[in-house]
mmCIF file with all atom_site columns, C-alpha atoms in Angstrom:
data_model
loop_
_atom_site.group_PDB
_atom_site.id
_atom_site.type_symbol
_atom_site.label_atom_id
_atom_site.label_alt_id
_atom_site.label_comp_id
_atom_site.label_asym_id
_atom_site.label_entity_id
_atom_site.label_seq_id
_atom_site.pdbx_PDB_ins_code
_atom_site.Cartn_x
_atom_site.Cartn_y
_atom_site.Cartn_z
_atom_site.occupancy
_atom_site.B_iso_or_equiv
_atom_site.pdbx_formal_charge
_atom_site.auth_seq_id
_atom_site.auth_comp_id
_atom_site.auth_asym_id
_atom_site.auth_atom_id
_atom_site.pdbx_PDB_model_num
ATOM 1   C CA . MET A 1 1   ? -15.687 -8.577  18.558  1.00 40.00 ? 1   MET A CA 1
ATOM 2   C CA . HIS A 1 2   ? -12.825 -11.062 17.669  1.00 40.00 ? 2   HIS A CA 1
ATOM 3   C CA . LYS A 1 3   ? -9.495  -9.793  16.297  1.00 43.00 ? 3   LYS A CA 1
ATOM 4   C CA . GLN A 1 4   ? -8.682  -9.961  13.275  1.00 46.00 ? 4   GLN A CA 1
ATOM 5   C CA . SER A 1 5   ? -5.658  -9.305  10.795  1.00 46.00 ? 5   SER A CA 1
ATOM 6   C CA . THR A 1 6   ? -6.016  -6.902  8.545   1.00 46.00 ? 6   THR A CA 1
ATOM 7   C CA . GLN A 1 7   ? -3.166  -5.113  6.800   1.00 48.00 ? 7   GLN A CA 1
ATOM 8   C CA . LEU A 1 8   ? -3.870  -2.022  4.223   1.00 47.00 ? 8   LEU A CA 1
ATOM 9   C CA . ARG A 1 9   ? -0.951  -0.718  1.246   1.00 48.00 ? 9   ARG A CA 1
ATOM 10  C CA . LEU A 1 10  ? -2.229  2.701   0.596   1.00 47.00 ? 10  LEU A CA 1
ATOM 11  C CA . PHE A 1 11  ? -1.526  4.731   -2.861  1.00 47.00 ? 11  PHE A CA 1
ATOM 12  C CA . ILE A 1 12  ? -2.060  7.764   -2.834  1.00 46.00 ? 12  ILE A CA 1
ATOM 13  C CA . ILE A 1 13  ? -3.035  10.242  -5.831  1.00 44.00 ? 13  ILE A CA 1
ATOM 14  C CA . ILE A 1 14  ? -2.075  14.042  -5.075  1.00 45.00 ? 14  ILE A CA 1
ATOM 15  C CA . PRO A 1 15  ? -3.995  16.951  -6.741  1.00 46.00 ? 15  PRO A CA 1
ATOM 16  C CA . ASP A 1 16  ? -1.435  18.034  -9.320  1.00 49.00 ? 16  ASP A CA 1
ATOM 17  C CA . ASP A 1 17  ? -1.289  18.595  -13.156 1.00 53.00 ? 17  ASP A CA 1
ATOM 18  C CA . THR A 1 18  ? 0.276   14.920  -13.671 1.00 57.00 ? 18  THR A CA 1
ATOM 19  C CA . ASN A 1 19  ? -2.180  13.181  -11.661 1.00 68.00 ? 19  ASN A CA 1
ATOM 20  C CA . THR A 1 20  ? 1.101   11.013  -9.877  1.00 73.00 ? 20  THR A CA 1
ATOM 21  C CA . VAL A 1 21  ? 0.880   8.364   -7.559  1.00 76.00 ? 21  VAL A CA 1
ATOM 22  C CA . TYR A 1 22  ? 2.682   8.191   -4.474  1.00 75.00 ? 22  TYR A CA 1
ATOM 23  C CA . THR A 1 23  ? 3.359   5.800   -1.424  1.00 79.00 ? 23  THR A CA 1
ATOM 24  C CA . VAL A 1 24  ? 4.503   8.310   0.739   1.00 78.00 ? 24  VAL A CA 1
ATOM 25  C CA . VAL A 1 25  ? 3.328   11.839  1.136   1.00 79.00 ? 25  VAL A CA 1
ATOM 26  C CA . GLN A 1 26  ? 3.751   14.561  3.650   1.00 85.00 ? 26  GLN A CA 1
ATOM 27  C CA . GLN A 1 27  ? 0.420   13.810  5.423   1.00 86.00 ? 27  GLN A CA 1
ATOM 28  C CA . MET A 1 28  ? -0.782  10.611  4.195   1.00 88.00 ? 28  MET A CA 1
ATOM 29  C CA . PRO A 1 29  ? -4.715  10.089  3.748   1.00 90.00 ? 29  PRO A CA 1
ATOM 30  C CA . GLU A 1 30  ? -6.851  9.336   6.529   1.00 92.00 ? 30  GLU A CA 1
ATOM 31  C CA . TYR A 1 31  ? -9.937  7.305   7.354   1.00 93.00 ? 31  TYR A CA 1
ATOM 32  C CA . PRO A 1 32  ? -12.758 10.032  8.499   1.00 93.00 ? 32  PRO A CA 1
ATOM 33  C CA . LEU A 1 33  ? -12.552 8.647   12.050  1.00 91.00 ? 33  LEU A CA 1
ATOM 34  C CA . GLY A 1 34  ? -9.241  6.966   12.576  1.00 91.00 ? 34  GLY A CA 1
ATOM 35  C CA . ARG A 1 35  ? -7.834  3.966   12.202  1.00 88.00 ? 35  ARG A CA 1
ATOM 36  C CA . ASP A 1 36  ? -9.941  2.235   15.219  1.00 90.00 ? 36  ASP A CA 1
ATOM 37  C CA . SER A 1 37  ? -13.142 3.611   13.421  1.00 93.00 ? 37  SER A CA 1
ATOM 38  C CA . LEU A 1 38  ? -11.375 1.637   10.172  1.00 91.00 ? 38  LEU A CA 1
ATOM 39  C CA . PHE A 1 39  ? -11.298 -1.391  11.647  1.00 88.00 ? 39  PHE A CA 1
ATOM 40  C CA . ALA A 1 40  ? -14.420 -1.359  13.599  1.00 91.00 ? 40  ALA A CA 1
ATOM 41  C CA . PHE A 1 41  ? -15.960 -0.754  10.478  1.00 93.00 ? 41  PHE A CA 1
ATOM 42  C CA . ILE A 1 42  ? -14.446 -3.671  8.286   1.00 89.00 ? 42  ILE A CA 1
ATOM 43  C CA . ASP A 1 43  ? -15.349 -6.050  11.309  1.00 87.00 ? 43  ASP A CA 1
ATOM 44  C CA . LYS A 1 44  ? -18.755 -4.752  11.109  1.00 92.00 ? 44  LYS A CA 1
ATOM 45  C CA . HIS A 1 45  ? -19.683 -5.255  7.249   1.00 93.00 ? 45  HIS A CA 1
ATOM 46  C CA . LEU A 1 46  ? -17.317 -7.785  6.341   1.00 90.00 ? 46  LEU A CA 1
ATOM 47  C CA . GLU A 1 47  ? -19.513 -10.888 5.313   1.00 90.00 ? 47  GLU A CA 1
ATOM 48  C CA . ARG A 1 48  ? -17.059 -13.359 6.069   1.00 86.00 ? 48  ARG A CA 1
ATOM 49  C CA . PRO A 1 49  ? -17.474 -16.734 4.130   1.00 86.00 ? 49  PRO A CA 1
ATOM 50  C CA . GLU A 1 50  ? -18.343 -19.748 6.383   1.00 85.00 ? 50  GLU A CA 1
ATOM 51  C CA . GLY A 1 51  ? -15.135 -20.966 8.676   1.00 81.00 ? 51  GLY A CA 1
ATOM 52  C CA . TYR A 1 52  ? -13.197 -17.695 8.405   1.00 74.00 ? 52  TYR A CA 1
ATOM 53  C CA . ILE A 1 53  ? -12.833 -16.489 11.445  1.00 70.00 ? 53  ILE A CA 1
ATOM 54  C CA . ASP A 1 54  ? -8.956  -14.912 11.115  1.00 77.00 ? 54  ASP A CA 1
ATOM 55  C CA . ALA A 1 55  ? -7.441  -14.694 7.682   1.00 81.00 ? 55  ALA A CA 1
ATOM 56  C CA . THR A 1 56  ? -5.291  -11.875 6.262   1.00 85.00 ? 56  THR A CA 1
ATOM 57  C CA . VAL A 1 57  ? -6.683  -10.773 2.625   1.00 88.00 ? 57  VAL A CA 1
ATOM 58  C CA . TYR A 1 58  ? -4.053  -7.964  1.366   1.00 89.00 ? 58  TYR A CA 1
ATOM 59  C CA . ILE A 1 59  ? -5.592  -5.378  -0.922  1.00 90.00 ? 59  ILE A CA 1
ATOM 60  C CA . SER A 1 60  ? -4.199  -2.300  -2.099  1.00 87.00 ? 60  SER A CA 1
ATOM 61  C CA . PHE A 1 61  ? -6.056  1.107   -3.347  1.00 89.00 ? 61  PHE A CA 1
ATOM 62  C CA . ILE A 1 62  ? -5.648  4.293   -4.224  1.00 88.00 ? 62  ILE A CA 1
ATOM 63  C CA . VAL A 1 63  ? -7.018  7.340   -2.310  1.00 89.00 ? 63  VAL A CA 1
ATOM 64  C CA . SER A 1 64  ? -7.975  9.988   -4.594  1.00 88.00 ? 64  SER A CA 1
ATOM 65  C CA . ARG A 1 65  ? -7.799  13.788  -4.762  1.00 86.00 ? 65  ARG A CA 1
ATOM 66  C CA . THR A 1 66  ? -11.438 13.574  -3.500  1.00 90.00 ? 66  THR A CA 1
ATOM 67  C CA . GLY A 1 67  ? -10.893 10.681  -1.013  1.00 92.00 ? 67  GLY A CA 1
ATOM 68  C CA . LYS A 1 68  ? -12.603 7.828   -2.818  1.00 93.00 ? 68  LYS A CA 1
ATOM 69  C CA . LEU A 1 69  ? -10.875 4.183   -3.058  1.00 92.00 ? 69  LEU A CA 1
ATOM 70  C CA . THR A 1 70  ? -10.005 3.826   -6.363  1.00 90.00 ? 70  THR A CA 1
ATOM 71  C CA . ASN A 1 71  ? -8.250  1.010   -8.044  1.00 89.00 ? 71  ASN A CA 1
ATOM 72  C CA . ILE A 1 72  ? -9.285  -1.645  -5.243  1.00 90.00 ? 72  ILE A CA 1
ATOM 73  C CA . LYS A 1 73  ? -6.835  -4.923  -6.036  1.00 90.00 ? 73  LYS A CA 1
ATOM 74  C CA . ILE A 1 74  ? -6.425  -7.995  -4.138  1.00 92.00 ? 74  ILE A CA 1
ATOM 75  C CA . ALA A 1 75  ? -2.711  -7.724  -3.666  1.00 89.00 ? 75  ALA A CA 1
ATOM 76  C CA . ARG A 1 76  ? -2.449  -11.277 -1.986  1.00 89.00 ? 76  ARG A CA 1
ATOM 77  C CA . GLY A 1 77  ? -5.614  -13.332 -1.482  1.00 90.00 ? 77  GLY A CA 1
ATOM 78  C CA . ILE A 1 78  ? -7.023  -16.669 0.111   1.00 89.00 ? 78  ILE A CA 1
ATOM 79  C CA . ASP A 1 79  ? -9.597  -17.686 -1.932  1.00 89.00 ? 79  ASP A CA 1
ATOM 80  C CA . ALA A 1 80  ? -12.181 -16.308 -4.243  1.00 93.00 ? 80  ALA A CA 1
ATOM 81  C CA . ALA A 1 81  ? -15.005 -16.128 -1.624  1.00 92.00 ? 81  ALA A CA 1
ATOM 82  C CA . LEU A 1 82  ? -12.816 -14.269 0.686   1.00 90.00 ? 82  LEU A CA 1
ATOM 83  C CA . ASP A 1 83  ? -11.353 -12.053 -1.540  1.00 92.00 ? 83  ASP A CA 1
ATOM 84  C CA . SER A 1 84  ? -14.612 -10.713 -3.052  1.00 94.00 ? 84  SER A CA 1
ATOM 85  C CA . ALA A 1 85  ? -15.917 -10.412 0.787   1.00 93.00 ? 85  ALA A CA 1
ATOM 86  C CA . SER A 1 86  ? -12.949 -8.089  1.070   1.00 92.00 ? 86  SER A CA 1
ATOM 87  C CA . MET A 1 87  ? -13.451 -6.206  -1.968  1.00 94.00 ? 87  MET A CA 1
ATOM 88  C CA . LYS A 1 88  ? -17.257 -5.710  -1.331  1.00 95.00 ? 88  LYS A CA 1
ATOM 89  C CA . CYS A 1 89  ? -16.510 -4.551  2.186   1.00 94.00 ? 89  CYS A CA 1
ATOM 90  C CA . LEU A 1 90  ? -14.078 -1.652  0.911   1.00 93.00 ? 90  LEU A CA 1
ATOM 91  C CA . ARG A 1 91  ? -15.776 -0.531  -1.802  1.00 95.00 ? 91  ARG A CA 1
ATOM 92  C CA . SER A 1 92  ? -18.378 0.268   0.562   1.00 96.00 ? 92  SER A CA 1
ATOM 93  C CA . LEU A 1 93  ? -15.996 2.766   2.823   1.00 95.00 ? 93  LEU A CA 1
ATOM 94  C CA . PRO A 1 94  ? -17.192 6.117   3.247   1.00 95.00 ? 94  PRO A CA 1
ATOM 95  C CA . ASP A 1 95  ? -14.542 8.567   1.270   1.00 96.00 ? 95  ASP A CA 1
ATOM 96  C CA . TRP A 1 96  ? -11.474 8.989   3.057   1.00 95.00 ? 96  TRP A CA 1
ATOM 97  C CA . LYS A 1 97  ? -9.637  12.680  3.923   1.00 93.00 ? 97  LYS A CA 1
ATOM 98  C CA . PRO A 1 98  ? -7.078  12.380  1.021   1.00 89.00 ? 98  PRO A CA 1
ATOM 99  C CA . GLY A 1 99  ? -3.499  12.899  1.531   1.00 86.00 ? 99  GLY A CA 1
ATOM 100 C CA . VAL A 1 100 ? -1.672  16.060  0.815   1.00 84.00 ? 100 VAL A CA 1
ATOM 101 C CA . GLN A 1 101 ? 1.572   16.776  -0.714  1.00 81.00 ? 101 GLN A CA 1
ATOM 102 C CA . ASN A 1 102 ? 3.488   19.729  -1.213  1.00 80.00 ? 102 ASN A CA 1
ATOM 103 C CA . GLY A 1 103 ? 0.655   21.753  -0.033  1.00 71.00 ? 103 GLY A CA 1
#
């Protein structure tokens, strides 16, 4: 397995009456099996277009109060093929453990 550059920007929806979106919370959301498992999942499921071995696509998303990833968007992409493959991979992730604020 080769190393790849991956950066995730997290936005979190915390359950409250206003559906406020936070960028930092007291307990940050977590991928269920940990960071190493997240990168292993991406490495296994990302269908890289021909010619891309090590590239960085910046993606933003919101972890909802139920742990689902929503508002998945390319923050800084490479090209349409790799951006699309990256989005497809993130959409296939299992639910996360949601963040907690004042809870």
